[in-house]
Structures are given as C-alpha cells and as structure tokens.
C-alpha cells in the first residue's frame, strides 16, 4: 500500500485519484442539472479547495462565474473553531445563486461562519458543495447540498488538504497512520 511521510507523521493511501475524479464528476453532473438557468457564482474556499475546484469546474458546463475566497479556522491536526474574517470576495453576490466550494466539512463551524458572513451580502440562495464530509464530527445543523465523499473521522491529507501546509499537492487522499 502506497504511503507518504509528511514531517513527523506517516500517511497511507485511502482514496485514489481515479476514485476522487469519479466522485467529482458525479457532483458536477448533479450541479449541472440542479442549477441550469441559475447563472451561479462558485466561491472556492482557499487554500484547501483549489484542486477540487479545478477538477469540478472542468465538468460544470452551465454558464457560471468562479471566485476565490479565504477563511481559515484550522491549525495542525485539530479543528479549533476559531475563525478569521472573509477575504477576497470581489464578486457582487446580491440576488445571485452562490455555490460554496469547500475541501472538507469537519465540525461545520467554518461553514456556519461563512454562511453567516455571505448572507449579509443578500444572495438569492447559497448552496454548499464539499469534496469531503466527516459526518460523525459534524457539530452544527447544516444543509449540505453536494458531498462528493463521506469519510471516517481520521485526519487526512492530499488533493488540496494539508498537514501543516504540506501535502496539498498530492493527487490522492491519504489517511494518518
Ligand atoms: P471545520 O470548521 O471543523 O468544519 O473545519 C473545516 C476546515 O478544517 C477545513 O476547511 C480544513 O481546512 C480543515 N480540516 C478538517 N479536517 C481536516 C483533515 O482531516 N485534514 C486537513 N484539514 C482538515
């Protein structure tokens, strides 16, 4: 089984690149159907969602805009719940259908904060699209419209997700050993 070492930790391969791409395509197809005629704005949450967004948007074929925002709540391997403010929202989302593109929803606190901030800009509707969900860690009530994959509680890296800023470039997803 393929494994990688990042800093002080070993990680083993858990989701292959082809499996990920298959799931990403499924989500894109669903979005294409659901949001046809909506002219949505995709808001990709940096840094973690950069690879997911890039692959997802290759399969989204409805007219849409993409913008990149930043809102971080995470340091090391434990979710802190402490959130910083939103940066980089340059598109006017008033009256628009917004799709938040996230790498992972863990406790859900980051997403809740983001929804709270974005709602102040009076969008028509906000959809949540996440590559990964850890259902057993979810602490808040969230209506997540699109989930590519649900995973166990273990810490993971790769495909945009980091361990202390490393490992984002891995094309597959690895789980800590
Ligand atoms: P939440 O606020 O607890 O939902 O945390 C969301 C953020 O924590 C994500 O956007 C990720 O940046 C980070 N995160 C949560 N779980 C993991 C993981 O297993 N690996 C890497 N980052 C994670």
XYZ file of C-alpha atoms and ligand atoms in Angstrom:
200
model
C 0.000 0.000 0.000
C 1.364 3.396 -1.022
C 2.334 5.653 1.862
C 3.923 9.069 2.396
C 5.737 10.724 5.261
C 4.984 14.387 5.977
C 7.007 15.978 8.766
C 6.536 13.694 11.811
C 3.643 11.608 10.504
C 3.066 8.656 8.179
C 0.018 8.599 5.952
C -1.370 5.698 3.923
C -3.260 5.934 0.640
C -7.009 5.868 1.223
C -8.698 7.330 -1.890
C -7.102 7.023 -5.332
C -7.036 9.790 -7.922
C -9.445 7.946 -10.225
C -11.936 7.353 -7.386
C -11.822 11.046 -6.493
C -12.346 12.168 -10.079
C -15.310 9.824 -10.491
C -16.997 11.340 -7.414
C -16.150 14.889 -8.509
C -17.746 14.240 -11.914
C -20.908 12.934 -10.209
C -21.196 16.141 -8.196
C -20.641 18.304 -11.283
C -23.362 16.420 -13.169
C -25.784 16.997 -10.307
C -24.947 20.707 -10.211
C -25.407 20.954 -13.999
C -28.928 19.564 -13.626
C -29.957 21.418 -10.464
C -28.607 24.852 -11.326
C -29.339 25.081 -15.039
C -30.508 28.635 -15.814
C -29.377 29.915 -12.391
C -26.117 31.521 -13.562
C -24.410 30.628 -10.233
C -21.298 32.124 -8.671
C -18.936 29.440 -7.385
C -16.975 30.624 -4.359
C -13.963 28.388 -3.852
C -12.525 28.441 -0.342
C -8.727 28.695 -0.468
C -6.343 27.076 0.114
C -7.872 23.643 0.609
C -10.409 23.662 -2.227
C -8.039 24.664 -5.036
C -7.603 21.189 -6.547
C -11.238 20.163 -6.064
C -12.414 23.416 -7.653
C -10.113 22.980 -10.612
C -11.382 19.462 -11.380
C -15.015 20.224 -10.533
C -15.175 23.230 -12.845
C -13.887 21.189 -15.804
C -17.131 19.217 -15.627
C -19.501 22.060 -14.801
C -20.955 23.052 -18.156
C -23.615 25.624 -17.233
C -22.867 29.374 -17.501
C -21.271 30.377 -14.183
C -18.605 32.523 -12.518
C -15.765 31.372 -10.262
C -14.253 33.432 -7.486
C -11.808 32.572 -4.708
C -12.187 33.469 -1.060
C -10.275 32.722 2.111
C -11.498 31.923 5.619
C -9.411 29.735 7.831
C -10.159 28.053 11.164
C -7.626 25.320 11.322
C -4.105 24.779 12.657
C -2.285 21.430 12.819
C -4.493 18.349 13.179
C -7.280 19.651 15.386
C -10.187 21.898 14.485
C -10.203 24.918 16.754
C -13.436 26.569 15.800
C -11.676 29.948 15.867
C -12.411 31.668 12.585
C -10.830 34.637 10.869
C -12.631 37.051 8.628
C -13.521 36.632 4.976
C -11.047 37.851 2.357
C -11.224 38.192 -1.388
C -14.933 38.498 -2.116
C -14.785 40.647 -5.243
C -17.938 39.443 -6.989
C -21.264 41.087 -6.191
C -23.388 38.178 -4.971
C -26.548 40.155 -4.189
C -29.501 38.303 -5.711
C -27.222 35.547 -7.094
C -27.181 31.810 -6.513
C -23.917 31.084 -4.727
C -22.202 27.697 -4.531
C -19.591 27.468 -1.780
C -16.877 25.020 -2.850
C -15.067 23.581 0.201
C -12.490 20.845 0.662
C -13.937 19.342 3.830
C -16.677 19.905 6.375
C -15.423 18.623 9.710
C -17.201 20.176 12.727
C -19.049 22.508 10.321
C -18.119 25.612 12.318
C -16.171 27.166 9.436
C -19.086 26.653 7.064
C -21.550 28.102 9.542
C -19.428 31.224 9.931
C -19.032 31.540 6.176
C -22.797 31.245 5.627
C -23.335 33.895 8.236
C -20.954 36.335 6.525
C -22.144 35.626 2.976
C -25.815 36.005 3.917
C -25.081 39.626 4.814
C -24.482 40.245 1.080
C -28.077 39.170 0.345
C -27.564 36.362 -2.170
C -30.658 34.716 -3.671
C -29.591 31.349 -2.315
C -26.457 29.621 -1.003
C -25.636 26.003 -1.890
C -22.864 24.097 -0.158
C -20.615 21.800 -2.166
C -17.907 19.896 -0.309
C -15.446 17.312 -1.519
C -15.430 15.555 1.854
C -17.661 15.300 4.896
C -16.861 13.704 8.249
C -20.488 13.065 9.295
C -19.602 11.839 12.797
C -17.768 15.073 13.604
C -20.447 17.465 12.446
C -21.429 19.643 15.419
C -23.880 22.044 13.807
C -27.048 21.814 11.758
C -26.040 22.304 8.120
C -27.903 21.600 4.946
C -25.121 20.354 2.677
C -26.348 20.179 -0.898
C -23.433 18.385 -2.535
C -20.999 15.937 -0.898
C -18.568 14.078 -3.130
C -17.480 11.646 -0.388
C -18.224 10.922 3.284
C -15.237 9.701 5.290
C -14.420 8.499 8.830
C -13.060 10.843 11.498
C -9.355 10.273 10.755
C -7.079 13.116 9.746
C -6.319 13.163 6.020
C -4.033 14.967 3.559
C -3.752 15.366 -0.197
C -5.838 16.683 -3.075
C -5.668 20.192 -1.627
C -5.786 19.260 2.056
C -2.723 19.853 4.180
C -0.881 18.767 7.258
C 0.788 21.944 8.485
C 0.656 23.360 4.921
C 2.355 20.286 3.375
C 0.802 17.582 1.232
C -1.684 19.745 -0.665
C -0.083 18.755 -3.982
C -0.711 15.005 -3.597
C -3.184 13.877 -6.292
C -4.685 11.235 -3.964
C -6.049 11.329 -0.410
C -4.011 9.806 2.419
C -5.050 8.958 5.993
C -2.811 9.406 9.026
C -1.422 6.177 10.488
P -14.475 22.704 10.488
O -14.683 24.141 10.819
O -14.220 21.896 11.727
O -15.594 22.094 9.665
O -13.127 22.588 9.686
C -13.037 22.834 8.361
C -11.621 23.046 7.923
O -10.705 22.268 8.720
C -11.431 22.576 6.511
O -11.672 23.588 5.573
C -9.981 22.106 6.501
O -9.141 23.174 6.176
C -9.703 21.692 7.925
N -9.735 20.224 8.112
C -10.693 19.494 8.731
N -10.393 18.193 8.743
C -9.210 18.082 8.102
C -8.374 16.941 7.758
O -8.649 15.766 8.046
N -7.230 17.242 7.086
C -6.867 18.512 6.742
N -7.617 19.577 7.031
C -8.788 19.365 7.702
